């Protein structure tokens, strides 16, 4: 109990950007663990009965992310990062809603899934650059390693919890890879991704000058302590 209290106190003392980053990492990873790990591939195969389409759709998302990442990296250096994250939230919610509608209403229109995969890849690179920049600006050197460790731990926890939720969902909806069962499981996964976009609305930009002053003050305090 004392350990949990200590962790909660440390979390409460974090900068708001760091708290939001951890919350986002957790919920986004749960959603990813539910639909992206295996369910998406099964859904696409059951829908189109083609391994080639499965590979092409998943590759489309990755290529879209790869091609747009450098562009949004430049944007993150030149424009307001918290505003970029707000736009990313809108894009993410559009994509989540689009996927949920598609998995329940899609007939044989594979083009729509290609479009959604492109949008998801763009969304991923859109939020990644400003999020990483704000994370770097919000954390001080003294707790940088701890912060990145926490985020990686929560990501792994989310990816682990996702498949556990899958097991429970398959018990509830049916132990088979039918379109109806897979659609329900994927929709819940996307719901978690939708929840994960909400923290992106509340990040705040940190002026570089302010960050450097805080960093110098903290360094001086540590040197005096030595």
mmCIF file with all atom_site columns, C-alpha atoms in Angstrom:
data_model
loop_
_atom_site.group_PDB
_atom_site.id
_atom_site.type_symbol
_atom_site.label_atom_id
_atom_site.label_alt_id
_atom_site.label_comp_id
_atom_site.label_asym_id
_atom_site.label_entity_id
_atom_site.label_seq_id
_atom_site.pdbx_PDB_ins_code
_atom_site.Cartn_x
_atom_site.Cartn_y
_atom_site.Cartn_z
_atom_site.occupancy
_atom_site.B_iso_or_equiv
_atom_site.pdbx_formal_charge
_atom_site.auth_seq_id
_atom_site.auth_comp_id
_atom_site.auth_asym_id
_atom_site.auth_atom_id
_atom_site.pdbx_PDB_model_num
ATOM 1   C CA . UNK A 1 1   ? 0.000   0.000   0.000   1.00 0.00 ? 1   UNK A CA 1
ATOM 2   C CA . UNK A 1 2   ? 2.803   2.378   0.869   1.00 0.00 ? 2   UNK A CA 1
ATOM 3   C CA . UNK A 1 3   ? 4.323   1.667   -2.535  1.00 0.00 ? 3   UNK A CA 1
ATOM 4   C CA . UNK A 1 4   ? 1.080   2.562   -4.314  1.00 0.00 ? 4   UNK A CA 1
ATOM 5   C CA . UNK A 1 5   ? 0.731   5.742   -2.264  1.00 0.00 ? 5   UNK A CA 1
ATOM 6   C CA . UNK A 1 6   ? 4.295   6.743   -3.110  1.00 0.00 ? 6   UNK A CA 1
ATOM 7   C CA . UNK A 1 7   ? 3.680   6.109   -6.810  1.00 0.00 ? 7   UNK A CA 1
ATOM 8   C CA . UNK A 1 8   ? 0.461   8.141   -6.672  1.00 0.00 ? 8   UNK A CA 1
ATOM 9   C CA . UNK A 1 9   ? 2.276   11.030  -4.971  1.00 0.00 ? 9   UNK A CA 1
ATOM 10  C CA . UNK A 1 10  ? 5.014   10.960  -7.587  1.00 0.00 ? 10  UNK A CA 1
ATOM 11  C CA . UNK A 1 11  ? 2.418   10.910  -10.352 1.00 0.00 ? 11  UNK A CA 1
ATOM 12  C CA . UNK A 1 12  ? 0.535   13.829  -8.774  1.00 0.00 ? 12  UNK A CA 1
ATOM 13  C CA . UNK A 1 13  ? 3.724   15.890  -8.663  1.00 0.00 ? 13  UNK A CA 1
ATOM 14  C CA . UNK A 1 14  ? 4.419   15.470  -12.378 1.00 0.00 ? 14  UNK A CA 1
ATOM 15  C CA . UNK A 1 15  ? 3.934   18.262  -14.890 1.00 0.00 ? 15  UNK A CA 1
ATOM 16  C CA . UNK A 1 16  ? 0.489   18.105  -16.515 1.00 0.00 ? 16  UNK A CA 1
ATOM 17  C CA . UNK A 1 17  ? 2.046   17.157  -19.865 1.00 0.00 ? 17  UNK A CA 1
ATOM 18  C CA . UNK A 1 18  ? 3.750   14.153  -18.310 1.00 0.00 ? 18  UNK A CA 1
ATOM 19  C CA . UNK A 1 19  ? 0.539   12.958  -16.651 1.00 0.00 ? 19  UNK A CA 1
ATOM 20  C CA . UNK A 1 20  ? -1.355  13.257  -19.918 1.00 0.00 ? 20  UNK A CA 1
ATOM 21  C CA . UNK A 1 21  ? 1.416   11.466  -21.803 1.00 0.00 ? 21  UNK A CA 1
ATOM 22  C CA . UNK A 1 22  ? 1.244   8.490   -19.440 1.00 0.00 ? 22  UNK A CA 1
ATOM 23  C CA . UNK A 1 23  ? -2.553  8.313   -19.602 1.00 0.00 ? 23  UNK A CA 1
ATOM 24  C CA . UNK A 1 24  ? -2.475  8.488   -23.395 1.00 0.00 ? 24  UNK A CA 1
ATOM 25  C CA . UNK A 1 25  ? 0.183   5.774   -23.645 1.00 0.00 ? 25  UNK A CA 1
ATOM 26  C CA . UNK A 1 26  ? -1.855  3.429   -21.449 1.00 0.00 ? 26  UNK A CA 1
ATOM 27  C CA . UNK A 1 27  ? -5.246  3.728   -23.147 1.00 0.00 ? 27  UNK A CA 1
ATOM 28  C CA . UNK A 1 28  ? -3.845  3.878   -26.670 1.00 0.00 ? 28  UNK A CA 1
ATOM 29  C CA . UNK A 1 29  ? -1.835  0.711   -26.045 1.00 0.00 ? 29  UNK A CA 1
ATOM 30  C CA . UNK A 1 30  ? -4.880  -1.121  -24.687 1.00 0.00 ? 30  UNK A CA 1
ATOM 31  C CA . UNK A 1 31  ? -6.812  -0.254  -27.831 1.00 0.00 ? 31  UNK A CA 1
ATOM 32  C CA . UNK A 1 32  ? -3.891  -1.328  -30.003 1.00 0.00 ? 32  UNK A CA 1
ATOM 33  C CA . UNK A 1 33  ? -3.583  -4.588  -28.069 1.00 0.00 ? 33  UNK A CA 1
ATOM 34  C CA . UNK A 1 34  ? -7.255  -5.373  -28.665 1.00 0.00 ? 34  UNK A CA 1
ATOM 35  C CA . UNK A 1 35  ? -7.679  -4.720  -32.389 1.00 0.00 ? 35  UNK A CA 1
ATOM 36  C CA . UNK A 1 36  ? -4.253  -4.405  -33.997 1.00 0.00 ? 36  UNK A CA 1
ATOM 37  C CA . UNK A 1 37  ? -2.375  -7.387  -32.571 1.00 0.00 ? 37  UNK A CA 1
ATOM 38  C CA . UNK A 1 38  ? -4.441  -10.092 -34.293 1.00 0.00 ? 38  UNK A CA 1
ATOM 39  C CA . UNK A 1 39  ? -8.098  -9.131  -34.641 1.00 0.00 ? 39  UNK A CA 1
ATOM 40  C CA . UNK A 1 40  ? -7.595  -6.728  -37.553 1.00 0.00 ? 40  UNK A CA 1
ATOM 41  C CA . UNK A 1 41  ? -5.812  -9.328  -39.677 1.00 0.00 ? 41  UNK A CA 1
ATOM 42  C CA . UNK A 1 42  ? -8.514  -11.905 -38.932 1.00 0.00 ? 42  UNK A CA 1
ATOM 43  C CA . UNK A 1 43  ? -11.278 -9.424  -39.774 1.00 0.00 ? 43  UNK A CA 1
ATOM 44  C CA . UNK A 1 44  ? -9.731  -8.444  -43.108 1.00 0.00 ? 44  UNK A CA 1
ATOM 45  C CA . UNK A 1 45  ? -9.123  -12.076 -44.068 1.00 0.00 ? 45  UNK A CA 1
ATOM 46  C CA . UNK A 1 46  ? -12.650 -13.149 -43.139 1.00 0.00 ? 46  UNK A CA 1
ATOM 47  C CA . UNK A 1 47  ? -14.021 -10.221 -45.123 1.00 0.00 ? 47  UNK A CA 1
ATOM 48  C CA . UNK A 1 48  ? -11.983 -10.546 -48.301 1.00 0.00 ? 48  UNK A CA 1
ATOM 49  C CA . UNK A 1 49  ? -10.402 -14.037 -48.057 1.00 0.00 ? 49  UNK A CA 1
ATOM 50  C CA . UNK A 1 50  ? -7.059  -12.707 -49.249 1.00 0.00 ? 50  UNK A CA 1
ATOM 51  C CA . UNK A 1 51  ? -3.720  -12.702 -47.462 1.00 0.00 ? 51  UNK A CA 1
ATOM 52  C CA . UNK A 1 52  ? -2.478  -10.172 -50.012 1.00 0.00 ? 52  UNK A CA 1
ATOM 53  C CA . UNK A 1 53  ? -5.130  -7.646  -48.983 1.00 0.00 ? 53  UNK A CA 1
ATOM 54  C CA . UNK A 1 54  ? -4.271  -8.255  -45.321 1.00 0.00 ? 54  UNK A CA 1
ATOM 55  C CA . UNK A 1 55  ? -0.612  -7.454  -45.982 1.00 0.00 ? 55  UNK A CA 1
ATOM 56  C CA . UNK A 1 56  ? -1.327  -4.522  -48.273 1.00 0.00 ? 56  UNK A CA 1
ATOM 57  C CA . UNK A 1 57  ? -3.684  -2.821  -45.821 1.00 0.00 ? 57  UNK A CA 1
ATOM 58  C CA . UNK A 1 58  ? -1.307  -3.117  -42.891 1.00 0.00 ? 58  UNK A CA 1
ATOM 59  C CA . UNK A 1 59  ? 1.614   -1.990  -45.074 1.00 0.00 ? 59  UNK A CA 1
ATOM 60  C CA . UNK A 1 60  ? -0.440  1.009   -46.250 1.00 0.00 ? 60  UNK A CA 1
ATOM 61  C CA . UNK A 1 61  ? -0.790  2.243   -42.687 1.00 0.00 ? 61  UNK A CA 1
ATOM 62  C CA . UNK A 1 62  ? 2.939   1.878   -42.042 1.00 0.00 ? 62  UNK A CA 1
ATOM 63  C CA . UNK A 1 63  ? 3.962   3.592   -45.280 1.00 0.00 ? 63  UNK A CA 1
ATOM 64  C CA . UNK A 1 64  ? 1.572   6.496   -44.627 1.00 0.00 ? 64  UNK A CA 1
ATOM 65  C CA . UNK A 1 65  ? 3.115   6.974   -41.203 1.00 0.00 ? 65  UNK A CA 1
ATOM 66  C CA . UNK A 1 66  ? 6.657   6.714   -42.551 1.00 0.00 ? 66  UNK A CA 1
ATOM 67  C CA . UNK A 1 67  ? 6.134   9.255   -45.334 1.00 0.00 ? 67  UNK A CA 1
ATOM 68  C CA . UNK A 1 68  ? 4.379   11.866  -43.191 1.00 0.00 ? 68  UNK A CA 1
ATOM 69  C CA . UNK A 1 69  ? 6.526   11.602  -40.036 1.00 0.00 ? 69  UNK A CA 1
ATOM 70  C CA . UNK A 1 70  ? 9.343   13.888  -41.322 1.00 0.00 ? 70  UNK A CA 1
ATOM 71  C CA . UNK A 1 71  ? 6.814   16.516  -42.425 1.00 0.00 ? 71  UNK A CA 1
ATOM 72  C CA . UNK A 1 72  ? 5.074   16.636  -39.064 1.00 0.00 ? 72  UNK A CA 1
ATOM 73  C CA . UNK A 1 73  ? 8.449   16.619  -37.337 1.00 0.00 ? 73  UNK A CA 1
ATOM 74  C CA . UNK A 1 74  ? 9.238   19.891  -39.120 1.00 0.00 ? 74  UNK A CA 1
ATOM 75  C CA . UNK A 1 75  ? 5.797   21.235  -38.217 1.00 0.00 ? 75  UNK A CA 1
ATOM 76  C CA . UNK A 1 76  ? 6.406   20.406  -34.537 1.00 0.00 ? 76  UNK A CA 1
ATOM 77  C CA . UNK A 1 77  ? 9.495   22.640  -34.581 1.00 0.00 ? 77  UNK A CA 1
ATOM 78  C CA . UNK A 1 78  ? 7.740   25.544  -36.284 1.00 0.00 ? 78  UNK A CA 1
ATOM 79  C CA . UNK A 1 79  ? 4.172   25.560  -34.999 1.00 0.00 ? 79  UNK A CA 1
ATOM 80  C CA . UNK A 1 80  ? 2.343   25.324  -31.683 1.00 0.00 ? 80  UNK A CA 1
ATOM 81  C CA . UNK A 1 81  ? 2.607   21.752  -30.482 1.00 0.00 ? 81  UNK A CA 1
ATOM 82  C CA . UNK A 1 82  ? -0.487  21.761  -28.307 1.00 0.00 ? 82  UNK A CA 1
ATOM 83  C CA . UNK A 1 83  ? -2.527  23.013  -31.269 1.00 0.00 ? 83  UNK A CA 1
ATOM 84  C CA . UNK A 1 84  ? -1.113  20.223  -33.408 1.00 0.00 ? 84  UNK A CA 1
ATOM 85  C CA . UNK A 1 85  ? -2.254  17.729  -30.769 1.00 0.00 ? 85  UNK A CA 1
ATOM 86  C CA . UNK A 1 86  ? -5.746  19.218  -30.821 1.00 0.00 ? 86  UNK A CA 1
ATOM 87  C CA . UNK A 1 87  ? -5.895  18.697  -34.580 1.00 0.00 ? 87  UNK A CA 1
ATOM 88  C CA . UNK A 1 88  ? -4.516  15.188  -34.040 1.00 0.00 ? 88  UNK A CA 1
ATOM 89  C CA . UNK A 1 89  ? -7.374  14.502  -31.617 1.00 0.00 ? 89  UNK A CA 1
ATOM 90  C CA . UNK A 1 90  ? -9.936  15.498  -34.243 1.00 0.00 ? 90  UNK A CA 1
ATOM 91  C CA . UNK A 1 91  ? -8.186  13.358  -36.849 1.00 0.00 ? 91  UNK A CA 1
ATOM 92  C CA . UNK A 1 92  ? -7.982  10.420  -34.451 1.00 0.00 ? 92  UNK A CA 1
ATOM 93  C CA . UNK A 1 93  ? -11.661 10.610  -33.511 1.00 0.00 ? 93  UNK A CA 1
ATOM 94  C CA . UNK A 1 94  ? -12.649 10.826  -37.176 1.00 0.00 ? 94  UNK A CA 1
ATOM 95  C CA . UNK A 1 95  ? -10.588 7.724   -37.858 1.00 0.00 ? 95  UNK A CA 1
ATOM 96  C CA . UNK A 1 96  ? -11.971 5.838   -34.848 1.00 0.00 ? 96  UNK A CA 1
ATOM 97  C CA . UNK A 1 97  ? -15.567 6.653   -35.787 1.00 0.00 ? 97  UNK A CA 1
ATOM 98  C CA . UNK A 1 98  ? -14.830 5.813   -39.419 1.00 0.00 ? 98  UNK A CA 1
ATOM 99  C CA . UNK A 1 99  ? -13.430 2.407   -38.476 1.00 0.00 ? 99  UNK A CA 1
ATOM 100 C CA . UNK A 1 100 ? -16.360 1.575   -36.196 1.00 0.00 ? 100 UNK A CA 1
ATOM 101 C CA . UNK A 1 101 ? -18.859 2.506   -38.920 1.00 0.00 ? 101 UNK A CA 1
ATOM 102 C CA . UNK A 1 102 ? -16.864 0.599   -41.538 1.00 0.00 ? 102 UNK A CA 1
ATOM 103 C CA . UNK A 1 103 ? -16.570 -2.664  -39.616 1.00 0.00 ? 103 UNK A CA 1
ATOM 104 C CA . UNK A 1 104 ? -20.338 -2.808  -39.100 1.00 0.00 ? 104 UNK A CA 1
ATOM 105 C CA . UNK A 1 105 ? -21.511 -1.570  -42.508 1.00 0.00 ? 105 UNK A CA 1
ATOM 106 C CA . UNK A 1 106 ? -18.697 -2.512  -44.910 1.00 0.00 ? 106 UNK A CA 1
ATOM 107 C CA . UNK A 1 107 ? -19.678 -4.832  -47.726 1.00 0.00 ? 107 UNK A CA 1
ATOM 108 C CA . UNK A 1 108 ? -16.882 -5.468  -50.227 1.00 0.00 ? 108 UNK A CA 1
ATOM 109 C CA . UNK A 1 109 ? -15.418 -1.959  -50.511 1.00 0.00 ? 109 UNK A CA 1
ATOM 110 C CA . UNK A 1 110 ? -11.743 -2.505  -49.741 1.00 0.00 ? 110 UNK A CA 1
ATOM 111 C CA . UNK A 1 111 ? -10.950 1.042   -50.931 1.00 0.00 ? 111 UNK A CA 1
ATOM 112 C CA . UNK A 1 112 ? -12.574 2.463   -47.793 1.00 0.00 ? 112 UNK A CA 1
ATOM 113 C CA . UNK A 1 113 ? -10.268 0.376   -45.602 1.00 0.00 ? 113 UNK A CA 1
ATOM 114 C CA . UNK A 1 114 ? -7.244  1.617   -47.549 1.00 0.00 ? 114 UNK A CA 1
ATOM 115 C CA . UNK A 1 115 ? -8.366  5.192   -46.902 1.00 0.00 ? 115 UNK A CA 1
ATOM 116 C CA . UNK A 1 116 ? -8.865  4.499   -43.187 1.00 0.00 ? 116 UNK A CA 1
ATOM 117 C CA . UNK A 1 117 ? -5.440  2.855   -42.932 1.00 0.00 ? 117 UNK A CA 1
ATOM 118 C CA . UNK A 1 118 ? -3.847  5.912   -44.563 1.00 0.00 ? 118 UNK A CA 1
ATOM 119 C CA . UNK A 1 119 ? -5.669  8.247   -42.168 1.00 0.00 ? 119 UNK A CA 1
ATOM 120 C CA . UNK A 1 120 ? -4.606  6.139   -39.181 1.00 0.00 ? 120 UNK A CA 1
ATOM 121 C CA . UNK A 1 121 ? -0.990  6.214   -40.311 1.00 0.00 ? 121 UNK A CA 1
ATOM 122 C CA . UNK A 1 122 ? -1.150  9.990   -40.782 1.00 0.00 ? 122 UNK A CA 1
ATOM 123 C CA . UNK A 1 123 ? -2.803  10.376  -37.369 1.00 0.00 ? 123 UNK A CA 1
ATOM 124 C CA . UNK A 1 124 ? -0.042  8.353   -35.708 1.00 0.00 ? 124 UNK A CA 1
ATOM 125 C CA . UNK A 1 125 ? 2.742   10.472  -37.181 1.00 0.00 ? 125 UNK A CA 1
ATOM 126 C CA . UNK A 1 126 ? 0.732   13.674  -36.618 1.00 0.00 ? 126 UNK A CA 1
ATOM 127 C CA . UNK A 1 127 ? 0.554   13.229  -32.844 1.00 0.00 ? 127 UNK A CA 1
ATOM 128 C CA . UNK A 1 128 ? 3.945   11.531  -32.401 1.00 0.00 ? 128 UNK A CA 1
ATOM 129 C CA . UNK A 1 129 ? 6.163   14.500  -33.294 1.00 0.00 ? 129 UNK A CA 1
ATOM 130 C CA . UNK A 1 130 ? 4.547   17.184  -31.072 1.00 0.00 ? 130 UNK A CA 1
ATOM 131 C CA . UNK A 1 131 ? 3.949   14.654  -28.290 1.00 0.00 ? 131 UNK A CA 1
ATOM 132 C CA . UNK A 1 132 ? 7.591   13.613  -28.171 1.00 0.00 ? 132 UNK A CA 1
ATOM 133 C CA . UNK A 1 133 ? 8.704   17.242  -28.320 1.00 0.00 ? 133 UNK A CA 1
ATOM 134 C CA . UNK A 1 134 ? 6.436   18.281  -25.438 1.00 0.00 ? 134 UNK A CA 1
ATOM 135 C CA . UNK A 1 135 ? 7.503   15.252  -23.442 1.00 0.00 ? 135 UNK A CA 1
ATOM 136 C CA . UNK A 1 136 ? 11.166  16.183  -23.895 1.00 0.00 ? 136 UNK A CA 1
ATOM 137 C CA . UNK A 1 137 ? 10.477  19.804  -22.893 1.00 0.00 ? 137 UNK A CA 1
ATOM 138 C CA . UNK A 1 138 ? 8.371   18.863  -19.853 1.00 0.00 ? 138 UNK A CA 1
ATOM 139 C CA . UNK A 1 139 ? 10.753  16.428  -18.199 1.00 0.00 ? 139 UNK A CA 1
ATOM 140 C CA . UNK A 1 140 ? 13.926  17.451  -16.411 1.00 0.00 ? 140 UNK A CA 1
ATOM 141 C CA . UNK A 1 141 ? 17.185  15.544  -16.633 1.00 0.00 ? 141 UNK A CA 1
ATOM 142 C CA . UNK A 1 142 ? 16.862  14.369  -13.037 1.00 0.00 ? 142 UNK A CA 1
ATOM 143 C CA . UNK A 1 143 ? 13.779  12.261  -13.747 1.00 0.00 ? 143 UNK A CA 1
ATOM 144 C CA . UNK A 1 144 ? 14.076  11.755  -17.510 1.00 0.00 ? 144 UNK A CA 1
ATOM 145 C CA . UNK A 1 145 ? 15.013  8.077   -17.265 1.00 0.00 ? 145 UNK A CA 1
ATOM 146 C CA . UNK A 1 146 ? 12.235  7.418   -14.768 1.00 0.00 ? 146 UNK A CA 1
ATOM 147 C CA . UNK A 1 147 ? 9.636   9.131   -16.947 1.00 0.00 ? 147 UNK A CA 1
ATOM 148 C CA . UNK A 1 148 ? 10.540  7.217   -20.079 1.00 0.00 ? 148 UNK A CA 1
ATOM 149 C CA . UNK A 1 149 ? 10.612  3.981   -18.067 1.00 0.00 ? 149 UNK A CA 1
ATOM 150 C CA . UNK A 1 150 ? 7.132   4.664   -16.723 1.00 0.00 ? 150 UNK A CA 1
ATOM 151 C CA . UNK A 1 151 ? 5.796   5.350   -20.197 1.00 0.00 ? 151 UNK A CA 1
ATOM 152 C CA . UNK A 1 152 ? 7.339   2.195   -21.621 1.00 0.00 ? 152 UNK A CA 1
ATOM 153 C CA . UNK A 1 153 ? 5.974   0.184   -18.687 1.00 0.00 ? 153 UNK A CA 1
ATOM 154 C CA . UNK A 1 154 ? 2.445   1.533   -19.256 1.00 0.00 ? 154 UNK A CA 1
ATOM 155 C CA . UNK A 1 155 ? 2.714   0.830   -22.959 1.00 0.00 ? 155 UNK A CA 1
ATOM 156 C CA . UNK A 1 156 ? 3.676   -2.768  -22.275 1.00 0.00 ? 156 UNK A CA 1
ATOM 157 C CA . UNK A 1 157 ? 0.923   -3.046  -19.674 1.00 0.00 ? 157 UNK A CA 1
ATOM 158 C CA . UNK A 1 158 ? -1.599  -1.788  -22.217 1.00 0.00 ? 158 UNK A CA 1
ATOM 159 C CA . UNK A 1 159 ? -0.412  -4.178  -24.905 1.00 0.00 ? 159 UNK A CA 1
ATOM 160 C CA . UNK A 1 160 ? -0.689  -7.003  -22.344 1.00 0.00 ? 160 UNK A CA 1
ATOM 161 C CA . UNK A 1 161 ? -4.123  -5.972  -21.030 1.00 0.00 ? 161 UNK A CA 1
ATOM 162 C CA . UNK A 1 162 ? -5.533  -5.678  -24.562 1.00 0.00 ? 162 UNK A CA 1
ATOM 163 C CA . UNK A 1 163 ? -5.291  -9.416  -25.382 1.00 0.00 ? 163 UNK A CA 1
ATOM 164 C CA . UNK A 1 164 ? -6.610  -10.271 -21.901 1.00 0.00 ? 164 UNK A CA 1
ATOM 165 C CA . UNK A 1 165 ? -9.672  -8.150  -22.663 1.00 0.00 ? 165 UNK A CA 1
ATOM 166 C CA . UNK A 1 166 ? -9.870  -10.001 -25.991 1.00 0.00 ? 166 UNK A CA 1
ATOM 167 C CA . UNK A 1 167 ? -10.191 -13.319 -24.178 1.00 0.00 ? 167 UNK A CA 1
ATOM 168 C CA . UNK A 1 168 ? -13.099 -11.976 -22.118 1.00 0.00 ? 168 UNK A CA 1
ATOM 169 C CA . UNK A 1 169 ? -14.739 -10.498 -25.214 1.00 0.00 ? 169 UNK A CA 1
ATOM 170 C CA . UNK A 1 170 ? -14.506 -13.778 -27.121 1.00 0.00 ? 170 UNK A CA 1
ATOM 171 C CA . UNK A 1 171 ? -16.094 -15.542 -24.170 1.00 0.00 ? 171 UNK A CA 1
ATOM 172 C CA . UNK A 1 172 ? -18.942 -13.051 -24.325 1.00 0.00 ? 172 UNK A CA 1
ATOM 173 C CA . UNK A 1 173 ? -19.472 -12.675 -28.087 1.00 0.00 ? 173 UNK A CA 1
ATOM 174 C CA . UNK A 1 174 ? -18.472 -16.171 -29.173 1.00 0.00 ? 174 UNK A CA 1
ATOM 175 C CA . UNK A 1 175 ? -15.340 -18.269 -29.544 1.00 0.00 ? 175 UNK A CA 1
ATOM 176 C CA . UNK A 1 176 ? -15.072 -17.924 -33.310 1.00 0.00 ? 176 UNK A CA 1
ATOM 177 C CA . UNK A 1 177 ? -13.580 -15.623 -35.913 1.00 0.00 ? 177 UNK A CA 1
ATOM 178 C CA . UNK A 1 178 ? -16.852 -14.592 -37.520 1.00 0.00 ? 178 UNK A CA 1
ATOM 179 C CA . UNK A 1 179 ? -17.383 -11.102 -38.908 1.00 0.00 ? 179 UNK A CA 1
ATOM 180 C CA . UNK A 1 180 ? -19.955 -10.249 -36.227 1.00 0.00 ? 180 UNK A CA 1
ATOM 181 C CA . UNK A 1 181 ? -17.707 -11.345 -33.351 1.00 0.00 ? 181 UNK A CA 1
ATOM 182 C CA . UNK A 1 182 ? -14.594 -9.688  -34.773 1.00 0.00 ? 182 UNK A CA 1
ATOM 183 C CA . UNK A 1 183 ? -16.532 -6.468  -35.420 1.00 0.00 ? 183 UNK A CA 1
ATOM 184 C CA . UNK A 1 184 ? -17.642 -6.250  -31.789 1.00 0.00 ? 184 UNK A CA 1
ATOM 185 C CA . UNK A 1 185 ? -14.123 -6.890  -30.496 1.00 0.00 ? 185 UNK A CA 1
ATOM 186 C CA . UNK A 1 186 ? -12.561 -4.319  -32.837 1.00 0.00 ? 186 UNK A CA 1
ATOM 187 C CA . UNK A 1 187 ? -15.178 -1.704  -31.957 1.00 0.00 ? 187 UNK A CA 1
ATOM 188 C CA . UNK A 1 188 ? -14.286 -1.982  -28.262 1.00 0.00 ? 188 UNK A CA 1
ATOM 189 C CA . UNK A 1 189 ? -10.600 -1.703  -29.143 1.00 0.00 ? 189 UNK A CA 1
ATOM 190 C CA . UNK A 1 190 ? -11.227 1.464   -31.129 1.00 0.00 ? 190 UNK A CA 1
ATOM 191 C CA . UNK A 1 191 ? -13.293 2.793   -28.223 1.00 0.00 ? 191 UNK A CA 1
ATOM 192 C CA . UNK A 1 192 ? -10.157 2.631   -26.056 1.00 0.00 ? 192 UNK A CA 1
ATOM 193 C CA . UNK A 1 193 ? -8.202  4.440   -28.771 1.00 0.00 ? 193 UNK A CA 1
ATOM 194 C CA . UNK A 1 194 ? -10.918 7.092   -28.789 1.00 0.00 ? 194 UNK A CA 1
ATOM 195 C CA . UNK A 1 195 ? -10.517 7.505   -25.032 1.00 0.00 ? 195 UNK A CA 1
ATOM 196 C CA . UNK A 1 196 ? -6.789  7.803   -25.571 1.00 0.00 ? 196 UNK A CA 1
ATOM 197 C CA . UNK A 1 197 ? -7.198  10.797  -27.861 1.00 0.00 ? 197 UNK A CA 1
ATOM 198 C CA . UNK A 1 198 ? -8.907  12.873  -25.149 1.00 0.00 ? 198 UNK A CA 1
ATOM 199 C CA . UNK A 1 199 ? -5.705  13.639  -23.150 1.00 0.00 ? 199 UNK A CA 1
ATOM 200 C CA . UNK A 1 200 ? -4.164  15.101  -26.316 1.00 0.00 ? 200 UNK A CA 1
ATOM 201 C CA . UNK A 1 201 ? -6.578  18.030  -25.994 1.00 0.00 ? 201 UNK A CA 1
ATOM 202 C CA . UNK A 1 202 ? -5.076  19.265  -22.736 1.00 0.00 ? 202 UNK A CA 1
ATOM 203 C CA . UNK A 1 203 ? -1.342  19.454  -23.408 1.00 0.00 ? 203 UNK A CA 1
ATOM 204 C CA . UNK A 1 204 ? 0.243   22.883  -23.072 1.00 0.00 ? 204 UNK A CA 1
ATOM 205 C CA . UNK A 1 205 ? 3.246   24.368  -24.820 1.00 0.00 ? 205 UNK A CA 1
ATOM 206 C CA . UNK A 1 206 ? 6.314   25.108  -22.705 1.00 0.00 ? 206 UNK A CA 1
ATOM 207 C CA . UNK A 1 207 ? 8.360   28.151  -23.767 1.00 0.00 ? 207 UNK A CA 1
ATOM 208 C CA . UNK A 1 208 ? 11.935  27.063  -24.236 1.00 0.00 ? 208 UNK A CA 1
ATOM 209 C CA . UNK A 1 209 ? 13.155  29.953  -22.052 1.00 0.00 ? 209 UNK A CA 1
ATOM 210 C CA . UNK A 1 210 ? 10.923  28.880  -19.168 1.00 0.00 ? 210 UNK A CA 1
ATOM 211 C CA . UNK A 1 211 ? 12.110  25.297  -19.446 1.00 0.00 ? 211 UNK A CA 1
ATOM 212 C CA . UNK A 1 212 ? 15.778  26.312  -19.426 1.00 0.00 ? 212 UNK A CA 1
ATOM 213 C CA . UNK A 1 213 ? 15.291  28.502  -16.336 1.00 0.00 ? 213 UNK A CA 1
ATOM 214 C CA . UNK A 1 214 ? 13.656  25.586  -14.484 1.00 0.00 ? 214 UNK A CA 1
ATOM 215 C CA . UNK A 1 215 ? 16.439  23.280  -15.563 1.00 0.00 ? 215 UNK A CA 1
ATOM 216 C CA . UNK A 1 216 ? 19.185  25.683  -14.397 1.00 0.00 ? 216 UNK A CA 1
ATOM 217 C CA . UNK A 1 217 ? 17.446  26.214  -11.035 1.00 0.00 ? 217 UNK A CA 1
ATOM 218 C CA . UNK A 1 218 ? 17.137  22.491  -10.488 1.00 0.00 ? 218 UNK A CA 1
ATOM 219 C CA . UNK A 1 219 ? 20.793  21.952  -11.386 1.00 0.00 ? 219 UNK A CA 1
ATOM 220 C CA . UNK A 1 220 ? 21.870  24.649  -8.906  1.00 0.00 ? 220 UNK A CA 1
ATOM 221 C CA . UNK A 1 221 ? 19.829  23.035  -6.145  1.00 0.00 ? 221 UNK A CA 1
ATOM 222 C CA . UNK A 1 222 ? 21.405  19.660  -6.834  1.00 0.00 ? 222 UNK A CA 1
ATOM 223 C CA . UNK A 1 223 ? 24.912  21.142  -6.813  1.00 0.00 ? 223 UNK A CA 1
ATOM 224 C CA . UNK A 1 224 ? 24.257  22.839  -3.476  1.00 0.00 ? 224 UNK A CA 1
ATOM 225 C CA . UNK A 1 225 ? 22.992  19.555  -2.085  1.00 0.00 ? 225 UNK A CA 1
ATOM 226 C CA . UNK A 1 226 ? 26.259  17.882  -3.037  1.00 0.00 ? 226 UNK A CA 1
#
